[in-house]
Amino acid sequence: MSTLPSPPPSPLSYKKIIKEQEKEALKFNKVRYSCPAAIHEEEVIPRKSKSNHSVKFTTDPPKVFHYI
């Protein structure tokens, strides 16, 4: 590592850097949480499993296999 570490930023520029980082984080979170695939997956999978269980146990009894 031949490069010298950069000097610490002044307080004003440091605040700007933090604000920029927060904006980037917000953008990332918005993209992450507004992604239709992710929302689709989170909402549908639990409902699907619940509906499967309720249908299984209300319409026909669970199949029991007897092994000799």
Short mmCIF file of C-alpha atoms in Angstrom, two decimals:
data_model
loop_
_atom_site.label_atom_id
_atom_site.label_comp_id
_atom_site.label_asym_id
_atom_site.label_seq_id
_atom_site.Cartn_x
_atom_site.Cartn_y
_atom_site.Cartn_z
CA MET A 1 0.00 0.00 0.00
CA SER A 2 1.98 2.95 -1.26
CA THR A 3 -0.92 5.42 -1.11
CA LEU A 4 -1.09 7.61 1.98
CA PRO A 5 -4.39 7.75 3.91
CA SER A 6 -6.41 10.82 3.03
CA PRO A 7 -6.66 13.51 5.72
CA PRO A 8 -9.90 13.53 7.75
CA PRO A 9 -12.55 15.77 6.15
CA SER A 10 -13.45 19.09 7.71
CA PRO A 11 -16.69 19.17 9.78
CA LEU A 12 -18.74 20.83 7.01
CA SER A 13 -17.67 18.43 4.30
CA TYR A 14 -18.05 15.55 6.76
CA LYS A 15 -21.72 16.50 7.31
CA LYS A 16 -22.22 16.66 3.55
CA ILE A 17 -20.68 13.22 3.15
CA ILE A 18 -22.96 11.79 5.85
CA LYS A 19 -26.04 13.36 4.21
CA GLU A 20 -25.04 11.93 0.84
CA GLN A 21 -24.54 8.50 2.38
CA GLU A 22 -27.97 8.69 4.05
CA LYS A 23 -29.56 9.67 0.72
CA GLU A 24 -27.88 6.72 -0.97
CA ALA A 25 -29.07 4.41 1.81
CA LEU A 26 -32.63 5.73 1.46
CA LYS A 27 -32.54 5.21 -2.29
CA PHE A 28 -31.24 1.68 -1.78
CA ASN A 29 -33.98 0.92 0.77
CA LYS A 30 -36.68 2.38 -1.47
CA VAL A 31 -35.50 0.28 -4.37
CA ARG A 32 -35.23 -2.76 -2.15
CA TYR A 33 -38.66 -2.41 -0.55
CA SER A 34 -40.50 -1.15 -3.63
CA CYS A 35 -39.30 -4.03 -5.78
CA PRO A 36 -42.50 -5.73 -7.00
CA ALA A 37 -40.90 -9.17 -6.97
CA ALA A 38 -39.90 -8.87 -3.31
CA ILE A 39 -43.34 -7.56 -2.26
CA HIS A 40 -45.05 -10.27 -4.33
CA GLU A 41 -42.92 -12.94 -2.69
CA GLU A 42 -43.39 -11.66 0.88
CA GLU A 43 -47.16 -11.25 0.58
CA VAL A 44 -48.06 -14.31 -1.44
CA ILE A 45 -46.00 -17.09 0.12
CA PRO A 46 -47.51 -16.91 3.65
CA ARG A 47 -51.05 -16.58 2.28
CA LYS A 48 -50.46 -19.49 -0.05
CA SER A 49 -49.19 -21.77 2.70
CA LYS A 50 -52.04 -20.75 5.04
CA SER A 51 -54.66 -21.35 2.37
CA ASN A 52 -53.14 -24.74 1.56
CA HIS A 53 -53.27 -25.80 5.18
CA SER A 54 -56.81 -24.56 5.72
CA VAL A 55 -58.00 -26.28 2.54
CA LYS A 56 -56.23 -29.51 3.46
CA PHE A 57 -57.65 -29.73 6.96
CA THR A 58 -61.18 -28.48 6.20
CA THR A 59 -62.08 -30.39 3.02
CA ASP A 60 -60.34 -33.76 3.35
CA PRO A 61 -58.65 -35.31 6.40
CA PRO A 62 -54.88 -35.69 6.31
CA LYS A 63 -53.77 -38.96 4.75
CA VAL A 64 -52.21 -41.38 7.21
CA PHE A 65 -50.00 -44.14 5.85
CA HIS A 66 -49.60 -47.27 7.94
CA TYR A 67 -46.31 -49.03 7.43
CA ILE A 68 -46.16 -52.71 8.38
#
